[in-house]
Amino acid sequence: MLTYQITAQDHLRRVDSFMRNLLPSAQFSYLKKLINSGHIKVNGAPAEPEDLLRYADQVTLKESAKTAAFLARLTPELDILFEDSWIICLNKPAGLAVHRTEDPEEITLVDLAETLLKKRDGVGRVRPVNRLDKGTSGAIILAKSAVAAGMFGKMVQEEGLGKLYLAMVEGKLQKQGTIDAALDGKESQTSYVRIFQGGGVSLLAVYPLTGRMHQIRQHFRMIGHPILGDKRYGGRNLSGFTGHALHSFRTTLVHPATGEEIDIPAPLPDQLLRLATRCGAVSDETFLATLNEVPAAETLALS
């Protein structure tokens, strides 16, 4: 029996995501068989693909020669949060562009995803369904075909994605509020709930109610509380920190092909975790327990 202790880097990760990253070269059918047959247990109980792992949970996997052959010898280059035959959802690191940039030599998330799929499945062409700025980390959905791109693109426009971000901003804010300020002449709203504050900064759960370009970053600058590290919108420099302190933490959607309600959390990058625990003057365990209570967003249309 193989045993794994869940660390902060896997807190609120789906079971199927944990298994995909543990066995990155395994086929879908094999991973599905492992889970459905009860060969994967969390704290001694059989696990479901959508179950969320928590700090200090114990995951056990029945050992076999086939499983041993699939075990990752190195950390996968990309963190896969969710995958099916239609989409692959990745936990994008800050500092990595999604699309091709002005620099033709710059490697993008699309490049890396296509390389991964070609190496594993023999084919690979992906199209982004949603967007994240280069300096923002967290969940991004890539469609695996033109048909999937059209289907999910229509879903985003008509029904929307539920989005919960975590942001570190300058200054102290009230416990909760909504920023209602037009951007580029269009109605724009962002709600937030304060999680911790200290040392002149605040950690917020942020819910964009509309989907404008750079909406969260612009809104917090407009109220005098820019996001840490976001130099473009007035945030102070964070020494040694890649990107800015904004993370797409949970994405919810209704799958347009299956009708399944899907919740896709994206575990925090280590740099942001360190910032957050310092802000709250709490241990990793206390901070992560607090995240368990932060509500995911309702799904709202990004019109």
Coordinates of C-alpha atoms in Angstrom, one line a residue:
M1 CA 0.0 0.0 0.0
L2 CA 1.3 3.4 -1.0
T3 CA 0.6 6.2 1.5
Y4 CA 0.7 10.0 1.0
Q5 CA 0.2 12.8 3.6
I6 CA -1.5 15.9 2.1
T7 CA 0.5 19.1 2.5
A8 CA -0.4 22.7 2.2
Q9 CA 0.4 22.5 -1.6
D10 CA -2.4 20.1 -2.1
H11 CA -5.0 21.5 0.3
L12 CA -8.5 21.6 -1.4
R13 CA -7.2 19.6 -4.4
R14 CA -9.7 17.2 -6.0
V15 CA -8.9 13.5 -5.7
D16 CA -8.8 13.1 -9.5
S17 CA -6.3 16.0 -9.7
F18 CA -4.1 14.4 -7.1
M19 CA -4.1 11.1 -8.9
R20 CA -3.5 12.7 -12.3
N21 CA -0.4 14.5 -11.0
L22 CA 0.8 11.4 -9.2
L23 CA 0.4 9.2 -12.3
P24 CA 0.8 11.7 -15.1
S25 CA 1.3 9.2 -17.9
A26 CA -1.7 7.0 -17.0
Q27 CA -4.7 6.9 -19.3
F28 CA -8.1 8.2 -18.2
S29 CA -9.5 4.7 -18.2
Y30 CA -6.9 3.5 -15.7
L31 CA -7.3 6.4 -13.3
K32 CA -11.1 6.0 -13.4
K33 CA -10.7 2.3 -12.7
L34 CA -8.5 2.9 -9.7
I35 CA -11.0 5.3 -8.2
N36 CA -14.1 3.4 -9.0
S37 CA -12.7 0.1 -7.7
G38 CA -12.0 1.6 -4.3
H39 CA -8.2 1.3 -4.7
I40 CA -7.8 4.9 -3.6
K41 CA -8.8 5.8 0.0
V42 CA -8.8 9.1 1.9
N43 CA -8.4 8.6 5.7
G44 CA -9.4 5.0 5.2
A45 CA -12.6 5.6 3.2
P46 CA -13.1 5.0 -0.5
A47 CA -12.7 8.3 -2.5
E48 CA -14.8 9.9 -5.2
P49 CA -13.1 11.9 -8.1
E50 CA -14.6 15.2 -6.9
D51 CA -13.8 14.8 -3.2
L52 CA -11.6 17.6 -1.9
L53 CA -8.4 16.8 0.0
R54 CA -7.4 18.7 3.1
Y55 CA -4.2 19.4 4.9
A56 CA -3.0 16.3 6.8
D57 CA -5.4 13.9 5.1
Q58 CA -3.9 10.5 4.4
V59 CA -4.3 9.1 0.9
T60 CA -3.6 5.4 0.3
L61 CA -3.3 3.7 -3.0
K62 CA -3.2 0.0 -3.6
E63 CA 0.2 -0.9 -4.9
S64 CA 0.7 -2.9 -8.2
A65 CA 3.3 -3.3 -10.8
K66 CA 1.3 -1.2 -13.3
T67 CA 0.8 1.6 -10.8
A68 CA 4.5 1.6 -10.0
A69 CA 5.3 2.0 -13.6
F70 CA 3.1 5.1 -13.9
L71 CA 4.4 6.8 -10.7
A72 CA 6.0 10.2 -11.4
R73 CA 9.7 10.2 -10.9
L74 CA 9.7 14.0 -11.2
T75 CA 7.2 16.7 -10.4
P76 CA 5.0 17.2 -13.5
E77 CA 5.7 20.4 -15.4
L78 CA 2.1 21.4 -15.3
D79 CA -0.4 21.1 -12.4
I80 CA -3.5 19.5 -13.8
L81 CA -6.6 20.4 -11.7
F82 CA -9.3 18.7 -13.8
E83 CA -9.4 16.9 -17.1
D84 CA -11.8 15.0 -19.3
S85 CA -12.2 14.4 -23.0
W86 CA -13.4 18.0 -23.6
I87 CA -11.1 20.2 -21.4
I88 CA -8.0 20.3 -19.3
C89 CA -7.9 22.8 -16.4
L90 CA -4.4 23.9 -15.2
N91 CA -3.1 25.7 -12.2
K92 CA -1.2 28.4 -14.0
P93 CA 1.9 29.8 -12.2
A94 CA 2.3 33.6 -12.0
G95 CA 4.7 35.0 -14.6
L96 CA 3.6 32.6 -17.4
A97 CA 1.6 34.1 -20.2
V98 CA -1.4 32.1 -21.5
H99 CA -1.2 33.2 -25.2
R100 CA 1.5 34.2 -27.6
T101 CA 3.1 37.5 -26.6
E102 CA 5.1 40.1 -28.5
D103 CA 8.2 38.0 -27.7
P104 CA 8.2 35.1 -30.3
E105 CA 10.6 33.2 -28.1
E106 CA 8.5 33.3 -24.9
I107 CA 7.0 30.0 -23.8
T108 CA 3.3 30.2 -23.0
L109 CA 0.9 28.0 -21.1
V110 CA -0.7 26.9 -24.4
D111 CA 2.7 25.8 -25.6
L112 CA 3.4 23.7 -22.5
A113 CA -0.1 22.2 -22.5
E114 CA 0.1 21.1 -26.1
T115 CA 3.6 19.6 -25.5
L116 CA 2.2 17.7 -22.5
L117 CA -0.8 16.3 -24.5
K118 CA 1.3 15.4 -27.5
K119 CA 3.8 13.5 -25.4
R120 CA 1.1 11.7 -23.4
D121 CA -1.7 11.1 -26.0
G122 CA 0.0 11.6 -29.3
V123 CA -2.1 14.6 -30.2
G124 CA -2.6 18.0 -28.7
R125 CA -4.2 21.3 -29.7
V126 CA -5.8 23.5 -27.0
R127 CA -7.7 26.8 -27.0
P128 CA -8.2 28.9 -23.8
V129 CA -11.8 29.1 -22.6
N130 CA -11.2 31.8 -19.9
R131 CA -8.3 34.2 -19.4
L132 CA -5.8 35.1 -16.7
D133 CA -3.3 37.9 -16.8
K134 CA 0.4 36.9 -16.9
G135 CA 1.0 37.9 -13.3
T136 CA -2.1 36.1 -11.9
S137 CA -1.9 32.5 -10.9
G138 CA -4.6 29.9 -10.6
A139 CA -7.2 27.9 -12.6
I140 CA -7.5 28.3 -16.4
I141 CA -9.6 26.1 -18.7
L142 CA -8.3 25.0 -22.1
A143 CA -10.5 23.3 -24.6
K144 CA -9.1 20.2 -26.4
S145 CA -10.9 20.7 -29.7
A146 CA -12.7 23.4 -31.8
V147 CA -16.0 21.8 -30.9
A148 CA -15.2 22.0 -27.1
A149 CA -14.0 25.5 -27.5
G150 CA -17.3 26.6 -29.1
M151 CA -19.4 24.8 -26.6
F152 CA -17.5 26.1 -23.5
G153 CA -17.2 29.6 -25.0
K154 CA -20.9 29.8 -25.4
M155 CA -21.4 28.5 -21.9
V156 CA -19.1 31.2 -20.5
Q157 CA -21.0 34.0 -22.4
E158 CA -24.5 32.8 -21.6
E159 CA -24.2 31.2 -18.2
G160 CA -20.8 32.2 -16.9
L161 CA -18.2 30.8 -14.6
G162 CA -18.3 31.0 -10.9
K163 CA -15.1 32.7 -9.9
L164 CA -13.5 33.0 -6.4
Y165 CA -10.1 34.8 -6.3
L166 CA -7.8 35.3 -3.3
A167 CA -6.0 38.7 -3.3
M168 CA -3.5 40.5 -1.0
V169 CA -4.1 44.2 -1.1
E170 CA -2.6 47.3 0.6
G171 CA -4.3 48.8 3.6
K172 CA -7.3 47.8 5.8
L173 CA -10.8 47.3 4.5
Q174 CA -14.2 46.8 6.0
K175 CA -15.3 43.2 6.5
Q176 CA -17.1 43.0 3.2
G177 CA -18.2 45.2 0.4
T178 CA -18.9 45.6 -3.3
I179 CA -17.0 47.8 -5.7
D180 CA -19.4 49.2 -8.4
A181 CA -17.5 51.2 -10.9
A182 CA -17.7 51.2 -14.7
L183 CA -14.7 50.1 -16.7
D184 CA -14.4 51.2 -20.3
G185 CA -17.9 52.5 -20.2
K186 CA -19.4 49.2 -19.1
E187 CA -21.0 48.2 -15.8
S188 CA -18.6 46.4 -13.6
Q189 CA -18.9 45.0 -10.1
T190 CA -16.6 43.2 -7.7
S191 CA -17.5 41.9 -4.3
Y192 CA -15.1 40.9 -1.6
V193 CA -14.9 39.4 2.0
R194 CA -11.9 40.1 4.2
I195 CA -10.3 37.0 5.6
F196 CA -7.3 38.4 7.5
Q197 CA -5.6 41.8 7.9
G198 CA -2.3 42.8 9.5
G199 CA 0.9 44.6 8.8
G200 CA -0.8 47.2 6.7
V201 CA -2.2 44.6 4.2
S202 CA -5.4 42.6 3.9
L203 CA -6.2 39.1 2.5
L204 CA -9.5 39.1 0.6
A205 CA -11.8 36.6 -1.0
V206 CA -12.8 38.3 -4.2
Y207 CA -15.9 37.6 -6.4
P208 CA -16.0 39.3 -9.8
L209 CA -19.6 39.7 -10.7
T210 CA -18.8 40.8 -14.2
G211 CA -15.9 39.9 -16.5
R212 CA -14.1 43.0 -17.6
M213 CA -10.4 43.2 -18.6
H214 CA -8.2 43.5 -15.5
Q215 CA -11.4 44.1 -13.5
I216 CA -10.2 43.1 -10.0
R217 CA -6.8 44.8 -10.4
Q218 CA -8.4 48.1 -11.6
H219 CA -11.2 48.1 -9.0
F220 CA -8.9 47.8 -6.0
R221 CA -6.7 50.5 -7.4
M222 CA -9.8 52.7 -7.8
I223 CA -10.6 52.4 -4.1
G224 CA -7.0 53.0 -3.0
H225 CA -6.1 49.4 -2.1
P226 CA -4.0 48.1 -5.0
I227 CA -3.0 44.4 -5.2
L228 CA 0.5 43.8 -3.8
G229 CA 3.1 43.4 -6.5
D230 CA 0.8 44.9 -9.2
K231 CA 3.0 47.7 -10.4
R232 CA 0.8 48.5 -13.4
Y233 CA -2.0 49.4 -11.1
G234 CA -0.2 51.0 -8.2
G235 CA 0.8 48.1 -6.1
R236 CA 4.1 48.2 -4.2
N237 CA 6.9 45.9 -5.2
L238 CA 7.2 42.5 -3.5
S239 CA 10.9 41.5 -3.4
G240 CA 11.4 38.0 -4.8
F241 CA 7.7 37.5 -5.6
T242 CA 6.7 36.4 -9.1
G243 CA 3.8 38.3 -10.6
H244 CA 1.2 39.9 -8.2
A245 CA -0.7 38.6 -5.2
L246 CA -3.8 37.5 -7.1
H247 CA -4.9 33.9 -7.4
S248 CA -7.9 32.3 -9.2
F249 CA -8.7 30.0 -6.3
R250 CA -12.0 28.2 -7.2
T251 CA -13.9 27.9 -10.5
T252 CA -17.4 26.5 -10.7
L253 CA -19.3 25.6 -13.8
V254 CA -22.0 23.4 -15.3
H255 CA -20.4 21.2 -17.9
P256 CA -22.1 21.9 -21.2
A257 CA -21.7 18.4 -22.5
T258 CA -22.5 16.4 -19.4
G259 CA -24.6 18.7 -17.3
E260 CA -22.4 18.0 -14.3
E261 CA -21.8 20.7 -11.7
I262 CA -18.0 20.9 -11.4
D263 CA -16.0 22.7 -8.6
I264 CA -12.3 23.1 -9.5
P265 CA -10.2 24.5 -6.7
A266 CA -6.6 25.6 -7.4
P267 CA -4.2 25.1 -4.4
L268 CA -2.2 28.3 -3.6
P269 CA 1.3 28.8 -4.8
D270 CA 3.9 28.7 -2.0
Q271 CA 4.8 32.4 -2.3
L272 CA 1.2 33.5 -1.8
L273 CA 0.7 31.0 1.0
R274 CA 3.7 32.5 2.8
L275 CA 2.4 36.1 2.4
A276 CA -1.1 35.1 3.6
T277 CA 0.1 33.4 6.8
R278 CA 2.3 36.3 7.6
C279 CA -0.6 38.7 7.1
G280 CA -2.8 36.7 9.5
A281 CA 0.0 35.8 11.8
V282 CA -1.2 32.3 11.8
S283 CA 0.1 28.8 11.1
D284 CA -0.4 27.0 7.7
E285 CA -2.9 24.7 9.4
T286 CA -5.0 27.6 10.8
F287 CA -4.9 29.5 7.6
L288 CA -5.9 26.5 5.5
A289 CA -8.8 25.7 7.9
T290 CA -10.0 29.2 7.4
L291 CA -10.0 28.7 3.6
N292 CA -12.4 25.7 4.1
E293 CA -15.0 28.2 5.2
V294 CA -14.7 30.7 2.3
P295 CA -17.8 30.2 0.1
A296 CA -17.3 29.5 -3.6
A297 CA -19.0 31.9 -5.9
E298 CA -22.3 31.4 -7.5
T299 CA -22.1 31.0 -11.3
L300 CA -22.8 34.4 -13.0
A301 CA -22.8 35.3 -16.6
L302 CA -19.7 37.2 -17.8
S303 CA -21.7 39.5 -20.1

